[in-house]
């Protein structure tokens, strides 16, 4: 690999991927701030936010254990997921008090589950004096396991869009960002030969590409629905529609918007 290729794959790609990933982590911000101001979450579903925090925490742990073999990659993974963790906590705390009791119970259950499991996994690694290679495998599988939960939402969205032939629940900028982000981290993962990075991001890139394709082939239907003010989930002028990370990871999918799911790894 030439020096130029090395620079692009190992530095430029992950830096751009980190920037795009951070933007995607921040995408619920406008809706959450609006909910805080109005003291009403409306159709906003806060259930995904503790899972976002757990996902980021798992990748932070993974960034720690890859320091001996990939110091620069460790720093990049750490900072983008540190921001994702902070945003996830902010979104969760901001919306919890405004949610219905059923939603509060779900948020609490998810939070307790993840923050029981993650420290337990860390304790297993420390108390058993696990070799670093094994620790990388343990946290890599953990982070990817949580990530798979995220990928369930876009898959259900794809089925809905195909059945209804209606792309109104998809947000083009976020779908494009998911595709680009996945490609960038895929390239980086291949450059550093890390399957825990390139495998999930290959899936993310394919999912993002498929969503963009659905937006293209059903674009006329989307325009018609918009013109009649019949957008699924009541998307507003801010563009926070399905796949806008406001709604629906690990949550209900009855008539509300659906979220994109992307890890910044």
Tab-separated table of C-alpha atoms in Angstrom, residues 23-259:
chain	number	residue	atom	x	y	z
A	23	UNK	CA	-23.624	14.451	12.956
A	24	UNK	CA	-25.824	11.356	12.922
A	25	UNK	CA	-25.512	10.983	16.695
A	26	UNK	CA	-26.667	14.599	16.986
A	27	UNK	CA	-29.595	14.282	14.576
A	28	UNK	CA	-32.269	13.993	17.326
A	29	UNK	CA	-31.014	17.183	18.987
A	30	UNK	CA	-33.549	19.570	17.443
A	31	UNK	CA	-36.504	17.360	18.326
A	32	UNK	CA	-35.238	16.784	21.877
A	33	UNK	CA	-34.635	20.492	22.475
A	34	UNK	CA	-38.119	21.218	21.172
A	35	UNK	CA	-39.563	18.620	23.551
A	36	UNK	CA	-37.663	20.150	26.474
A	37	UNK	CA	-38.949	23.612	25.595
A	38	UNK	CA	-42.569	22.575	25.085
A	39	UNK	CA	-42.533	19.993	27.906
A	40	UNK	CA	-44.100	17.524	25.483
A	41	UNK	CA	-42.351	14.831	23.431
A	42	UNK	CA	-45.257	14.452	21.003
A	43	UNK	CA	-44.493	11.544	18.634
A	44	UNK	CA	-40.808	11.477	19.576
A	45	UNK	CA	-39.787	8.032	20.808
A	46	UNK	CA	-36.976	8.228	23.408
A	47	UNK	CA	-36.563	4.454	23.741
A	48	UNK	CA	-33.514	4.283	21.399
A	49	UNK	CA	-31.430	6.742	23.402
A	50	UNK	CA	-30.239	4.456	26.241
A	51	UNK	CA	-29.312	1.889	23.588
A	52	UNK	CA	-27.308	4.589	21.795
A	53	UNK	CA	-25.433	5.210	25.041
A	54	UNK	CA	-24.778	1.504	25.544
A	55	UNK	CA	-23.582	1.082	21.962
A	56	UNK	CA	-21.167	3.984	22.342
A	57	UNK	CA	-19.946	2.675	25.719
A	58	UNK	CA	-19.190	-0.738	24.210
A	59	UNK	CA	-17.167	0.828	21.380
A	60	UNK	CA	-15.296	2.981	23.903
A	61	UNK	CA	-14.325	-0.197	25.735
A	62	UNK	CA	-13.221	-1.706	22.421
A	63	UNK	CA	-11.121	1.380	21.728
A	64	UNK	CA	-9.278	0.769	25.016
A	65	UNK	CA	-8.312	-2.823	24.232
A	66	UNK	CA	-7.035	-2.115	20.702
A	67	UNK	CA	-4.506	0.483	21.905
A	68	UNK	CA	-1.532	-1.966	21.765
A	69	UNK	CA	-2.243	-2.856	18.122
A	70	UNK	CA	-3.876	0.293	16.724
A	71	UNK	CA	-3.228	3.401	18.792
A	72	UNK	CA	-4.427	5.957	16.232
A	73	UNK	CA	-7.574	3.971	15.513
A	74	UNK	CA	-8.226	3.702	19.237
A	75	UNK	CA	-8.186	7.486	19.610
A	76	UNK	CA	-10.556	7.991	16.675
A	77	UNK	CA	-13.003	5.382	17.957
A	78	UNK	CA	-12.862	6.802	21.451
A	79	UNK	CA	-13.658	10.430	20.684
A	80	UNK	CA	-16.534	9.898	18.294
A	81	UNK	CA	-18.186	7.374	20.619
A	82	UNK	CA	-17.504	9.522	23.667
A	83	UNK	CA	-19.621	12.191	21.998
A	84	UNK	CA	-22.232	9.572	21.110
A	85	UNK	CA	-22.351	8.469	24.745
A	86	UNK	CA	-22.837	12.027	26.000
A	87	UNK	CA	-25.559	12.742	23.429
A	88	UNK	CA	-27.329	9.484	24.277
A	89	UNK	CA	-27.351	10.296	27.991
A	90	UNK	CA	-28.544	13.855	27.327
A	91	UNK	CA	-31.374	12.655	25.076
A	92	UNK	CA	-32.420	9.958	27.564
A	93	UNK	CA	-32.478	12.222	30.612
A	94	UNK	CA	-34.181	15.046	28.717
A	95	UNK	CA	-37.039	12.872	27.488
A	96	UNK	CA	-37.524	10.461	30.371
A	97	UNK	CA	-39.591	12.803	32.547
A	98	UNK	CA	-41.800	13.774	29.603
A	99	UNK	CA	-42.605	10.229	28.480
A	100	UNK	CA	-45.638	8.101	29.267
A	101	UNK	CA	-45.263	5.550	32.055
A	102	UNK	CA	-45.064	2.627	29.633
A	103	UNK	CA	-42.231	4.336	27.765
A	104	UNK	CA	-40.492	5.208	31.040
A	105	UNK	CA	-40.607	1.546	32.077
A	106	UNK	CA	-39.106	0.495	28.749
A	107	UNK	CA	-36.317	3.074	28.994
A	108	UNK	CA	-35.555	1.970	32.539
A	109	UNK	CA	-35.476	-1.717	31.575
A	110	UNK	CA	-33.116	-1.091	28.644
A	111	UNK	CA	-30.854	1.123	30.761
A	112	UNK	CA	-30.661	-1.379	33.617
A	113	UNK	CA	-29.999	-4.262	31.217
A	114	UNK	CA	-27.159	-2.640	29.324
A	115	UNK	CA	-25.493	-1.078	32.330
A	116	UNK	CA	-25.606	-4.371	34.179
A	117	UNK	CA	-24.190	-6.338	31.243
A	118	UNK	CA	-21.401	-3.955	30.188
A	119	UNK	CA	-19.672	-3.619	33.600
A	120	UNK	CA	-20.090	-7.379	34.087
A	121	UNK	CA	-18.272	-8.069	30.826
A	122	UNK	CA	-15.527	-5.654	31.866
A	123	UNK	CA	-15.220	-7.369	35.245
A	124	UNK	CA	-14.873	-10.773	33.572
A	125	UNK	CA	-11.989	-9.463	31.492
A	126	UNK	CA	-10.192	-7.923	34.467
A	127	UNK	CA	-10.768	-10.635	37.091
A	128	UNK	CA	-9.748	-13.452	34.755
A	129	UNK	CA	-6.682	-11.483	33.617
A	130	UNK	CA	-7.820	-12.027	30.072
A	131	UNK	CA	-5.087	-11.644	27.416
A	132	UNK	CA	-5.449	-8.560	25.267
A	133	UNK	CA	-6.282	-10.536	22.118
A	134	UNK	CA	-9.143	-12.254	23.929
A	135	UNK	CA	-10.316	-8.932	25.355
A	136	UNK	CA	-10.465	-7.515	21.825
A	137	UNK	CA	-12.635	-10.440	20.762
A	138	UNK	CA	-14.880	-10.079	23.801
A	139	UNK	CA	-15.539	-6.352	23.361
A	140	UNK	CA	-15.678	-6.641	19.580
A	141	UNK	CA	-18.475	-9.215	19.769
A	142	UNK	CA	-20.226	-7.208	22.491
A	143	UNK	CA	-20.181	-3.969	20.498
A	144	UNK	CA	-21.322	-5.734	17.332
A	145	UNK	CA	-24.077	-7.538	19.230
A	146	UNK	CA	-25.534	-4.235	20.392
A	147	UNK	CA	-25.107	-2.838	16.901
A	148	UNK	CA	-27.180	-5.684	15.443
A	149	UNK	CA	-30.101	-4.458	17.553
A	150	UNK	CA	-29.833	-1.150	15.735
A	151	UNK	CA	-29.892	-2.747	12.311
A	152	UNK	CA	-33.300	-4.327	12.998
A	153	UNK	CA	-35.085	-0.970	12.655
A	154	UNK	CA	-33.913	-0.087	9.120
A	155	UNK	CA	-34.740	-3.628	7.965
A	156	UNK	CA	-38.323	-3.275	9.210
A	157	UNK	CA	-38.467	0.131	7.540
A	158	UNK	CA	-37.397	-1.383	4.215
A	159	UNK	CA	-40.223	-3.915	4.404
A	160	UNK	CA	-42.747	-1.153	5.150
A	161	UNK	CA	-41.533	1.055	2.297
A	162	UNK	CA	-41.643	-1.815	-0.222
A	163	UNK	CA	-45.116	-2.928	0.893
A	164	UNK	CA	-46.601	0.576	0.763
A	165	UNK	CA	-44.457	1.761	-2.176
A	166	UNK	CA	-44.148	4.957	-0.150
A	167	UNK	CA	-40.779	6.523	0.762
A	168	UNK	CA	-42.275	9.362	2.804
A	169	UNK	CA	-40.856	7.858	5.986
A	170	UNK	CA	-37.282	8.084	4.704
A	171	UNK	CA	-34.978	11.075	5.049
A	172	UNK	CA	-32.604	11.426	2.086
A	173	UNK	CA	-29.726	13.293	3.818
A	174	UNK	CA	-29.549	10.783	6.655
A	175	UNK	CA	-29.802	7.794	4.315
A	176	UNK	CA	-26.949	9.206	2.240
A	177	UNK	CA	-24.921	9.900	5.399
A	178	UNK	CA	-25.477	6.333	6.578
A	179	UNK	CA	-24.210	4.997	3.247
A	180	UNK	CA	-21.142	7.283	3.158
A	181	UNK	CA	-20.334	6.719	6.839
A	182	UNK	CA	-20.513	2.952	6.378
A	183	UNK	CA	-18.260	3.093	3.310
A	184	UNK	CA	-15.654	5.244	5.053
A	185	UNK	CA	-15.412	3.010	8.115
A	186	UNK	CA	-15.533	-0.075	5.893
A	187	UNK	CA	-12.470	1.207	4.038
A	188	UNK	CA	-10.700	1.944	7.312
A	189	UNK	CA	-11.587	-1.456	8.794
A	190	UNK	CA	-10.189	-3.211	5.728
A	191	UNK	CA	-7.025	-1.062	5.854
A	192	UNK	CA	-6.305	-2.069	9.446
A	193	UNK	CA	-7.644	-5.633	8.986
A	194	UNK	CA	-10.218	-5.310	11.762
A	195	UNK	CA	-13.355	-7.398	11.054
A	196	UNK	CA	-15.160	-5.881	14.039
A	197	UNK	CA	-15.060	-2.570	12.185
A	198	UNK	CA	-15.443	-3.563	8.534
A	199	UNK	CA	-18.183	-6.226	8.914
A	200	UNK	CA	-20.846	-4.084	10.677
A	201	UNK	CA	-20.034	-1.103	8.505
A	202	UNK	CA	-20.355	-3.190	5.348
A	203	UNK	CA	-23.859	-4.040	6.560
A	204	UNK	CA	-24.500	-0.379	7.378
A	205	UNK	CA	-23.289	0.764	3.959
A	206	UNK	CA	-25.459	-1.811	2.185
A	207	UNK	CA	-28.471	-0.826	4.270
A	208	UNK	CA	-27.894	2.861	3.568
A	209	UNK	CA	-27.446	2.177	-0.133
A	210	UNK	CA	-30.670	0.162	-0.241
A	211	UNK	CA	-32.574	2.944	1.520
A	212	UNK	CA	-31.244	5.487	-0.994
A	213	UNK	CA	-32.354	3.176	-3.815
A	214	UNK	CA	-35.850	2.917	-2.311
A	215	UNK	CA	-35.991	6.685	-2.021
A	216	UNK	CA	-35.124	6.960	-5.713
A	217	UNK	CA	-37.623	4.439	-7.070
A	218	UNK	CA	-40.473	5.633	-4.833
A	219	UNK	CA	-39.650	9.341	-5.010
A	220	UNK	CA	-42.813	10.235	-6.984
A	221	UNK	CA	-44.991	8.591	-4.375
A	222	UNK	CA	-43.193	10.540	-1.660
A	223	UNK	CA	-43.860	13.847	-3.421
A	224	UNK	CA	-47.555	13.038	-3.792
A	225	UNK	CA	-47.883	12.143	-0.134
A	226	UNK	CA	-46.096	15.316	0.924
A	227	UNK	CA	-48.315	17.476	-1.249
A	228	UNK	CA	-51.423	16.069	0.421
A	229	UNK	CA	-50.028	16.540	3.929
A	230	UNK	CA	-50.290	12.844	4.610
A	231	UNK	CA	-46.736	12.038	5.559
A	232	UNK	CA	-46.462	8.984	7.765
A	233	UNK	CA	-45.817	9.956	11.348
A	234	UNK	CA	-46.553	13.652	10.799
A	235	UNK	CA	-43.105	14.725	9.710
A	236	UNK	CA	-42.709	18.484	10.045
A	237	UNK	CA	-40.893	21.157	8.091
A	238	UNK	CA	-37.682	20.499	9.969
A	239	UNK	CA	-37.201	17.333	7.919
A	240	UNK	CA	-37.179	15.059	10.942
A	241	UNK	CA	-38.861	12.141	9.297
A	242	UNK	CA	-38.272	8.449	9.321
A	243	UNK	CA	-34.668	7.547	9.450
A	244	UNK	CA	-34.084	10.864	11.207
A	245	UNK	CA	-33.006	9.111	14.403
A	246	UNK	CA	-35.870	10.660	16.325
A	247	UNK	CA	-37.877	7.499	16.503
A	248	UNK	CA	-38.282	3.830	16.572
A	249	UNK	CA	-35.197	1.834	17.431
A	250	UNK	CA	-36.243	-0.852	19.900
A	251	UNK	CA	-39.582	0.923	20.156
A	252	UNK	CA	-43.093	0.826	18.772
A	253	UNK	CA	-43.560	1.180	15.043
A	254	UNK	CA	-47.249	2.000	14.959
A	255	UNK	CA	-47.674	4.987	12.721
A	256	UNK	CA	-44.679	6.992	13.895
A	257	UNK	CA	-41.455	7.794	12.155
A	258	UNK	CA	-38.674	5.289	11.905
A	259	UNK	CA	-35.061	5.909	12.714
